[in-house]
DNA sequence: GCCCCTTTTTACAAAGTTTTTACAAGTTAA
DNA sequence: TTAACTTGTAAAAACTTTGTAAAAAGGGGC
């Protein structure tokens, strides 16, 4: 009986809130009961943020994790991808994907309280160049 | 980690939906009550996909399983076979055989919902990288 | 050998994805 | 307020993957 080893598949619990659901084994994203088609990079980016929901993820961390870029690399591709992700998340986009100015981005579950809107967010890492 | 059970399983349940039926013991494919004549490779390819209906099967897995090719081999024969399969599946082809860009292909049963099914029993492959 | 059928390769075309570019808009601090 | 810097955005360019037609290659039977 043949078995085909097809790679690692980290067991991550699916995400679900009032509007958005994400299944990491099927690579499926559903928004208000409709499938959202994401490209690979869009998916990787969203997956990383959702798996760290509520946490601020610095640009460098996103560029490192999703693109394999080291901090010296100057690129706008992260911004462009965030923009396209937000577009595909429709009207809830800005609620889901927060911009933390000077730092990075944060995914927030739909009803997450936003008491202390990143007041404490002083740059943890240098951004430039 | 994901495993696909792909080997010479002598007891595979026949597949049937509104338009397509497939009998793996007879190696017979019927589309809207008409027999579809497939070549060996076409049959092997379709059988593998149908037996994993709803799952994304990476190109490398298809090339490994149907052709015995290792991932380094560069060939377009998979694409050509998919094309001929789709041709023989007529108008339903694109509904049955989805292209997952950058990854592989997926057979979907005719009325498959385009979002979540929790097929927790069937391990899948991570799409990343 | 030839014939017939299947499979693979070749060579582009078409489609899809990602990155860059260029500038607008927003933010922060002096 | 201005200057310096960061993020948003649209569009183009660069790049990658898939689709397709046609030719070439392979294989079995006669």
mmCIF file with all atom_site columns, N, CA, C and O (backbone and C1' of nucleotides) in Angstrom, chain A residues 59 76 79-80 83 86-87 99 101-103 105 127, chain D residues 4-13 16-18:
data_model
loop_
_atom_site.group_PDB
_atom_site.id
_atom_site.type_symbol
_atom_site.label_atom_id
_atom_site.label_alt_id
_atom_site.label_comp_id
_atom_site.label_asym_id
_atom_site.label_entity_id
_atom_site.label_seq_id
_atom_site.pdbx_PDB_ins_code
_atom_site.Cartn_x
_atom_site.Cartn_y
_atom_site.Cartn_z
_atom_site.occupancy
_atom_site.B_iso_or_equiv
_atom_site.pdbx_formal_charge
_atom_site.auth_seq_id
_atom_site.auth_comp_id
_atom_site.auth_asym_id
_atom_site.auth_atom_id
_atom_site.pdbx_PDB_model_num
ATOM 1   N N     . UNK A 1 59  ? 6.900   45.326 10.530  1.00 0.00 ? 59  UNK A N     1
ATOM 2   C CA    . UNK A 1 59  ? 7.168   45.148 9.098   1.00 0.00 ? 59  UNK A CA    1
ATOM 3   C C     . UNK A 1 59  ? 8.294   44.161 8.846   1.00 0.00 ? 59  UNK A C     1
ATOM 4   O O     . UNK A 1 59  ? 8.191   43.294 7.977   1.00 0.00 ? 59  UNK A O     1
ATOM 5   N N     . UNK A 1 76  ? 8.286   48.082 -1.263  1.00 0.00 ? 76  UNK A N     1
ATOM 6   C CA    . UNK A 1 76  ? 6.917   48.517 -0.922  1.00 0.00 ? 76  UNK A CA    1
ATOM 7   C C     . UNK A 1 76  ? 5.938   47.383 -1.108  1.00 0.00 ? 76  UNK A C     1
ATOM 8   O O     . UNK A 1 76  ? 4.726   47.584 -1.028  1.00 0.00 ? 76  UNK A O     1
ATOM 9   N N     . UNK A 1 79  ? 3.256   46.759 1.603   1.00 0.00 ? 79  UNK A N     1
ATOM 10  C CA    . UNK A 1 79  ? 2.137   47.710 1.584   1.00 0.00 ? 79  UNK A CA    1
ATOM 11  C C     . UNK A 1 79  ? 1.144   47.359 0.488   1.00 0.00 ? 79  UNK A C     1
ATOM 12  O O     . UNK A 1 79  ? -0.070  47.415 0.689   1.00 0.00 ? 79  UNK A O     1
ATOM 13  N N     . UNK A 1 80  ? 1.684   47.020 -0.659  1.00 0.00 ? 80  UNK A N     1
ATOM 14  C CA    . UNK A 1 80  ? 0.812   46.684 -1.778  1.00 0.00 ? 80  UNK A CA    1
ATOM 15  C C     . UNK A 1 80  ? 0.000   45.437 -1.467  1.00 0.00 ? 80  UNK A C     1
ATOM 16  O O     . UNK A 1 80  ? -1.195  45.371 -1.760  1.00 0.00 ? 80  UNK A O     1
ATOM 17  N N     . UNK A 1 83  ? -2.688  46.241 0.994   1.00 0.00 ? 83  UNK A N     1
ATOM 18  C CA    . UNK A 1 83  ? -3.784  46.936 0.326   1.00 0.00 ? 83  UNK A CA    1
ATOM 19  C C     . UNK A 1 83  ? -4.714  45.966 -0.397  1.00 0.00 ? 83  UNK A C     1
ATOM 20  O O     . UNK A 1 83  ? -5.938  46.051 -0.303  1.00 0.00 ? 83  UNK A O     1
ATOM 21  N N     . UNK A 1 86  ? -6.765  44.025 2.075   1.00 0.00 ? 86  UNK A N     1
ATOM 22  C CA    . UNK A 1 86  ? -7.867  44.831 2.608   1.00 0.00 ? 86  UNK A CA    1
ATOM 23  C C     . UNK A 1 86  ? -8.992  44.933 1.600   1.00 0.00 ? 86  UNK A C     1
ATOM 24  O O     . UNK A 1 86  ? -10.169 44.849 1.944   1.00 0.00 ? 86  UNK A O     1
ATOM 25  N N     . UNK A 1 87  ? -8.640  45.092 0.361   1.00 0.00 ? 87  UNK A N     1
ATOM 26  C CA    . UNK A 1 87  ? -9.652  45.181 -0.677  1.00 0.00 ? 87  UNK A CA    1
ATOM 27  C C     . UNK A 1 87  ? -10.514 43.919 -0.683  1.00 0.00 ? 87  UNK A C     1
ATOM 28  O O     . UNK A 1 87  ? -11.735 43.977 -0.752  1.00 0.00 ? 87  UNK A O     1
ATOM 29  N N     . UNK A 1 99  ? -3.161  49.435 10.839  1.00 0.00 ? 99  UNK A N     1
ATOM 30  C CA    . UNK A 1 99  ? -1.808  49.913 10.601  1.00 0.00 ? 99  UNK A CA    1
ATOM 31  C C     . UNK A 1 99  ? -1.247  50.477 11.902  1.00 0.00 ? 99  UNK A C     1
ATOM 32  O O     . UNK A 1 99  ? -1.882  51.308 12.539  1.00 0.00 ? 99  UNK A O     1
ATOM 33  N N     . UNK A 1 101 ? 1.454   52.683 12.913  1.00 0.00 ? 101 UNK A N     1
ATOM 34  C CA    . UNK A 1 101 ? 2.370   53.604 12.240  1.00 0.00 ? 101 UNK A CA    1
ATOM 35  C C     . UNK A 1 101 ? 3.791   53.491 12.782  1.00 0.00 ? 101 UNK A C     1
ATOM 36  O O     . UNK A 1 101 ? 4.024   53.515 13.975  1.00 0.00 ? 101 UNK A O     1
ATOM 37  N N     . UNK A 1 102 ? 4.684   53.366 11.856  1.00 0.00 ? 102 UNK A N     1
ATOM 38  C CA    . UNK A 1 102 ? 6.090   53.285 12.236  1.00 0.00 ? 102 UNK A CA    1
ATOM 39  C C     . UNK A 1 102 ? 6.531   51.926 12.722  1.00 0.00 ? 102 UNK A C     1
ATOM 40  O O     . UNK A 1 102 ? 7.706   51.715 12.991  1.00 0.00 ? 102 UNK A O     1
ATOM 41  N N     . UNK A 1 103 ? 5.590   51.000 12.806  1.00 0.00 ? 103 UNK A N     1
ATOM 42  C CA    . UNK A 1 103 ? 5.935   49.681 13.340  1.00 0.00 ? 103 UNK A CA    1
ATOM 43  C C     . UNK A 1 103 ? 5.561   48.567 12.372  1.00 0.00 ? 103 UNK A C     1
ATOM 44  O O     . UNK A 1 103 ? 6.425   47.882 11.850  1.00 0.00 ? 103 UNK A O     1
ATOM 45  N N     . UNK A 1 105 ? 1.820   45.999 11.295  1.00 0.00 ? 105 UNK A N     1
ATOM 46  C CA    . UNK A 1 105 ? 0.383   45.790 11.183  1.00 0.00 ? 105 UNK A CA    1
ATOM 47  C C     . UNK A 1 105 ? -0.095  44.862 12.279  1.00 0.00 ? 105 UNK A C     1
ATOM 48  O O     . UNK A 1 105 ? 0.698   44.169 12.915  1.00 0.00 ? 105 UNK A O     1
ATOM 49  N N     . UNK A 1 127 ? 13.309  51.362 11.447  1.00 0.00 ? 127 UNK A N     1
ATOM 50  C CA    . UNK A 1 127 ? 12.585  51.044 10.234  1.00 0.00 ? 127 UNK A CA    1
ATOM 51  C C     . UNK A 1 127 ? 13.379  51.251 8.958   1.00 0.00 ? 127 UNK A C     1
ATOM 52  O O     . UNK A 1 127 ? 13.264  50.516 8.009   1.00 0.00 ? 127 UNK A O     1
ATOM 53  P P     . DA  D 2 4   ? 14.130  68.350 5.634   1.00 0.00 ? 4   DA  D P     1
ATOM 54  O "O5'" . DA  D 2 4   ? 13.636  67.001 6.328   1.00 0.00 ? 4   DA  D "O5'" 1
ATOM 55  C "C5'" . DA  D 2 4   ? 13.823  66.821 7.722   1.00 0.00 ? 4   DA  D "C5'" 1
ATOM 56  C "C4'" . DA  D 2 4   ? 13.249  65.473 8.112   1.00 0.00 ? 4   DA  D "C4'" 1
ATOM 57  C "C3'" . DA  D 2 4   ? 13.605  64.352 7.135   1.00 0.00 ? 4   DA  D "C3'" 1
ATOM 58  O "O3'" . DA  D 2 4   ? 14.031  63.228 7.878   1.00 0.00 ? 4   DA  D "O3'" 1
ATOM 59  C "C1'" . DA  D 2 4   ? 11.271  64.471 7.401   1.00 0.00 ? 4   DA  D "C1'" 1
ATOM 60  P P     . DC  D 2 5   ? 14.505  61.924 7.087   1.00 0.00 ? 5   DC  D P     1
ATOM 61  O "O5'" . DC  D 2 5   ? 13.251  60.973 7.314   1.00 0.00 ? 5   DC  D "O5'" 1
ATOM 62  C "C5'" . DC  D 2 5   ? 12.700  60.854 8.626   1.00 0.00 ? 5   DC  D "C5'" 1
ATOM 63  C "C4'" . DC  D 2 5   ? 11.350  60.194 8.534   1.00 0.00 ? 5   DC  D "C4'" 1
ATOM 64  C "C3'" . DC  D 2 5   ? 11.335  58.900 7.694   1.00 0.00 ? 5   DC  D "C3'" 1
ATOM 65  O "O3'" . DC  D 2 5   ? 10.896  57.841 8.514   1.00 0.00 ? 5   DC  D "O3'" 1
ATOM 66  C "C1'" . DC  D 2 5   ? 9.472   60.282 7.211   1.00 0.00 ? 5   DC  D "C1'" 1
ATOM 67  P P     . DT  D 2 6   ? 10.863  56.359 7.949   1.00 0.00 ? 6   DT  D P     1
ATOM 68  O "O5'" . DT  D 2 6   ? 9.292   56.102 7.873   1.00 0.00 ? 6   DT  D "O5'" 1
ATOM 69  C "C5'" . DT  D 2 6   ? 8.494   56.270 9.030   1.00 0.00 ? 6   DT  D "C5'" 1
ATOM 70  C "C4'" . DT  D 2 6   ? 7.046   56.017 8.659   1.00 0.00 ? 6   DT  D "C4'" 1
ATOM 71  C "C3'" . DT  D 2 6   ? 6.810   54.694 7.919   1.00 0.00 ? 6   DT  D "C3'" 1
ATOM 72  O "O3'" . DT  D 2 6   ? 5.760   54.000 8.579   1.00 0.00 ? 6   DT  D "O3'" 1
ATOM 73  C "C1'" . DT  D 2 6   ? 5.881   56.509 6.697   1.00 0.00 ? 6   DT  D "C1'" 1
ATOM 74  P P     . DT  D 2 7   ? 5.273   52.598 8.097   1.00 0.00 ? 7   DT  D P     1
ATOM 75  O "O5'" . DT  D 2 7   ? 4.036   53.002 7.188   1.00 0.00 ? 7   DT  D "O5'" 1
ATOM 76  C "C5'" . DT  D 2 7   ? 2.899   53.599 7.800   1.00 0.00 ? 7   DT  D "C5'" 1
ATOM 77  C "C4'" . DT  D 2 7   ? 1.864   53.939 6.753   1.00 0.00 ? 7   DT  D "C4'" 1
ATOM 78  C "C3'" . DT  D 2 7   ? 1.374   52.739 5.922   1.00 0.00 ? 7   DT  D "C3'" 1
ATOM 79  O "O3'" . DT  D 2 7   ? -0.047  52.765 5.945   1.00 0.00 ? 7   DT  D "O3'" 1
ATOM 80  C "C1'" . DT  D 2 7   ? 2.001   54.521 4.506   1.00 0.00 ? 7   DT  D "C1'" 1
ATOM 81  P P     . DG  D 2 8   ? -0.937  51.831 5.069   1.00 0.00 ? 8   DG  D P     1
ATOM 82  O "O5'" . DG  D 2 8   ? -1.280  52.804 3.859   1.00 0.00 ? 8   DG  D "O5'" 1
ATOM 83  C "C5'" . DG  D 2 8   ? -2.155  53.898 4.083   1.00 0.00 ? 8   DG  D "C5'" 1
ATOM 84  C "C4'" . DG  D 2 8   ? -2.744  54.386 2.766   1.00 0.00 ? 8   DG  D "C4'" 1
ATOM 85  C "C3'" . DG  D 2 8   ? -3.371  53.295 1.897   1.00 0.00 ? 8   DG  D "C3'" 1
ATOM 86  O "O3'" . DG  D 2 8   ? -4.562  53.832 1.318   1.00 0.00 ? 8   DG  D "O3'" 1
ATOM 87  C "C1'" . DG  D 2 8   ? -1.624  54.345 0.693   1.00 0.00 ? 8   DG  D "C1'" 1
ATOM 88  P P     . DT  D 2 9   ? -5.571  52.955 0.522   1.00 0.00 ? 9   DT  D P     1
ATOM 89  O "O5'" . DT  D 2 9   ? -5.054  53.178 -0.957  1.00 0.00 ? 9   DT  D "O5'" 1
ATOM 90  C "C5'" . DT  D 2 9   ? -4.973  54.521 -1.442  1.00 0.00 ? 9   DT  D "C5'" 1
ATOM 91  C "C4'" . DT  D 2 9   ? -4.445  54.531 -2.861  1.00 0.00 ? 9   DT  D "C4'" 1
ATOM 92  C "C3'" . DT  D 2 9   ? -4.909  53.356 -3.729  1.00 0.00 ? 9   DT  D "C3'" 1
ATOM 93  O "O3'" . DT  D 2 9   ? -5.723  53.913 -4.736  1.00 0.00 ? 9   DT  D "O3'" 1
ATOM 94  C "C1'" . DT  D 2 9   ? -2.588  53.825 -4.019  1.00 0.00 ? 9   DT  D "C1'" 1
ATOM 95  P P     . DA  D 2 10  ? -6.552  53.014 -5.764  1.00 0.00 ? 10  DA  D P     1
ATOM 96  O "O5'" . DA  D 2 10  ? -5.699  53.238 -7.083  1.00 0.00 ? 10  DA  D "O5'" 1
ATOM 97  C "C5'" . DA  D 2 10  ? -5.409  54.578 -7.484  1.00 0.00 ? 10  DA  D "C5'" 1
ATOM 98  C "C4'" . DA  D 2 10  ? -4.546  54.557 -8.724  1.00 0.00 ? 10  DA  D "C4'" 1
ATOM 99  C "C3'" . DA  D 2 10  ? -4.963  53.526 -9.772  1.00 0.00 ? 10  DA  D "C3'" 1
ATOM 100 O "O3'" . DA  D 2 10  ? -4.901  54.170 -11.035 1.00 0.00 ? 10  DA  D "O3'" 1
ATOM 101 C "C1'" . DA  D 2 10  ? -2.697  53.160 -9.110  1.00 0.00 ? 10  DA  D "C1'" 1
ATOM 102 P P     . DA  D 2 11  ? -5.382  53.446 -12.364 1.00 0.00 ? 11  DA  D P     1
ATOM 103 O "O5'" . DA  D 2 11  ? -3.972  53.165 -13.042 1.00 0.00 ? 11  DA  D "O5'" 1
ATOM 104 C "C5'" . DA  D 2 11  ? -2.970  54.181 -13.002 1.00 0.00 ? 11  DA  D "C5'" 1
ATOM 105 C "C4'" . DA  D 2 11  ? -1.665  53.593 -13.468 1.00 0.00 ? 11  DA  D "C4'" 1
ATOM 106 C "C3'" . DA  D 2 11  ? -1.804  52.547 -14.573 1.00 0.00 ? 11  DA  D "C3'" 1
ATOM 107 O "O3'" . DA  D 2 11  ? -0.975  52.924 -15.648 1.00 0.00 ? 11  DA  D "O3'" 1
ATOM 108 C "C1'" . DA  D 2 11  ? -0.429  51.736 -12.826 1.00 0.00 ? 11  DA  D "C1'" 1
ATOM 109 P P     . DA  D 2 12  ? -0.867  52.040 -16.993 1.00 0.00 ? 12  DA  D P     1
ATOM 110 O "O5'" . DA  D 2 12  ? 0.649   51.547 -16.903 1.00 0.00 ? 12  DA  D "O5'" 1
ATOM 111 C "C5'" . DA  D 2 12  ? 1.652   52.482 -16.509 1.00 0.00 ? 12  DA  D "C5'" 1
ATOM 112 C "C4'" . DA  D 2 12  ? 2.954   51.745 -16.251 1.00 0.00 ? 12  DA  D "C4'" 1
ATOM 113 C "C3'" . DA  D 2 12  ? 3.335   50.752 -17.337 1.00 0.00 ? 12  DA  D "C3'" 1
ATOM 114 O "O3'" . DA  D 2 12  ? 4.696   50.963 -17.658 1.00 0.00 ? 12  DA  D "O3'" 1
ATOM 115 C "C1'" . DA  D 2 12  ? 3.285   49.675 -15.216 1.00 0.00 ? 12  DA  D "C1'" 1
ATOM 116 P P     . DA  D 2 13  ? 5.371   50.087 -18.823 1.00 0.00 ? 13  DA  D P     1
ATOM 117 O "O5'" . DA  D 2 13  ? 6.290   49.096 -17.971 1.00 0.00 ? 13  DA  D "O5'" 1
ATOM 118 C "C5'" . DA  D 2 13  ? 7.074   49.627 -16.905 1.00 0.00 ? 13  DA  D "C5'" 1
ATOM 119 C "C4'" . DA  D 2 13  ? 7.748   48.480 -16.180 1.00 0.00 ? 13  DA  D "C4'" 1
ATOM 120 C "C3'" . DA  D 2 13  ? 8.335   47.423 -17.102 1.00 0.00 ? 13  DA  D "C3'" 1
ATOM 121 O "O3'" . DA  D 2 13  ? 9.654   47.165 -16.649 1.00 0.00 ? 13  DA  D "O3'" 1
ATOM 122 C "C1'" . DA  D 2 13  ? 6.854   46.412 -15.546 1.00 0.00 ? 13  DA  D "C1'" 1
ATOM 123 P P     . DT  D 2 16  ? 10.957  34.586 -12.278 1.00 0.00 ? 16  DT  D P     1
ATOM 124 O "O5'" . DT  D 2 16  ? 9.561   33.831 -12.222 1.00 0.00 ? 16  DT  D "O5'" 1
ATOM 125 C "C5'" . DT  D 2 16  ? 8.666   34.098 -11.157 1.00 0.00 ? 16  DT  D "C5'" 1
ATOM 126 C "C4'" . DT  D 2 16  ? 7.376   33.336 -11.402 1.00 0.00 ? 16  DT  D "C4'" 1
ATOM 127 C "C3'" . DT  D 2 16  ? 7.597   31.893 -11.877 1.00 0.00 ? 16  DT  D "C3'" 1
ATOM 128 O "O3'" . DT  D 2 16  ? 6.948   31.042 -10.951 1.00 0.00 ? 16  DT  D "O3'" 1
ATOM 129 C "C1'" . DT  D 2 16  ? 6.009   33.025 -13.250 1.00 0.00 ? 16  DT  D "C1'" 1
ATOM 130 P P     . DT  D 2 17  ? 6.909   29.480 -11.117 1.00 0.00 ? 17  DT  D P     1
ATOM 131 O "O5'" . DT  D 2 17  ? 5.477   29.247 -11.759 1.00 0.00 ? 17  DT  D "O5'" 1
ATOM 132 C "C5'" . DT  D 2 17  ? 4.330   29.756 -11.099 1.00 0.00 ? 17  DT  D "C5'" 1
ATOM 133 C "C4'" . DT  D 2 17  ? 3.118   29.493 -11.962 1.00 0.00 ? 17  DT  D "C4'" 1
ATOM 134 C "C3'" . DT  D 2 17  ? 2.987   28.036 -12.420 1.00 0.00 ? 17  DT  D "C3'" 1
ATOM 135 O "O3'" . DT  D 2 17  ? 1.694   27.593 -12.002 1.00 0.00 ? 17  DT  D "O3'" 1
ATOM 136 C "C1'" . DT  D 2 17  ? 2.755   29.519 -14.256 1.00 0.00 ? 17  DT  D "C1'" 1
ATOM 137 P P     . DT  D 2 18  ? 1.169   26.157 -12.330 1.00 0.00 ? 18  DT  D P     1
ATOM 138 O "O5'" . DT  D 2 18  ? 0.312   26.424 -13.649 1.00 0.00 ? 18  DT  D "O5'" 1
ATOM 139 C "C5'" . DT  D 2 18  ? -0.802  27.295 -13.577 1.00 0.00 ? 18  DT  D "C5'" 1
ATOM 140 C "C4'" . DT  D 2 18  ? -1.437  27.423 -14.948 1.00 0.00 ? 18  DT  D "C4'" 1
ATOM 141 C "C3'" . DT  D 2 18  ? -1.835  26.090 -15.595 1.00 0.00 ? 18  DT  D "C3'" 1
ATOM 142 O "O3'" . DT  D 2 18  ? -3.194  26.224 -15.990 1.00 0.00 ? 18  DT  D "O3'" 1
ATOM 143 C "C1'" . DT  D 2 18  ? -0.592  27.410 -17.109 1.00 0.00 ? 18  DT  D "C1'" 1
#
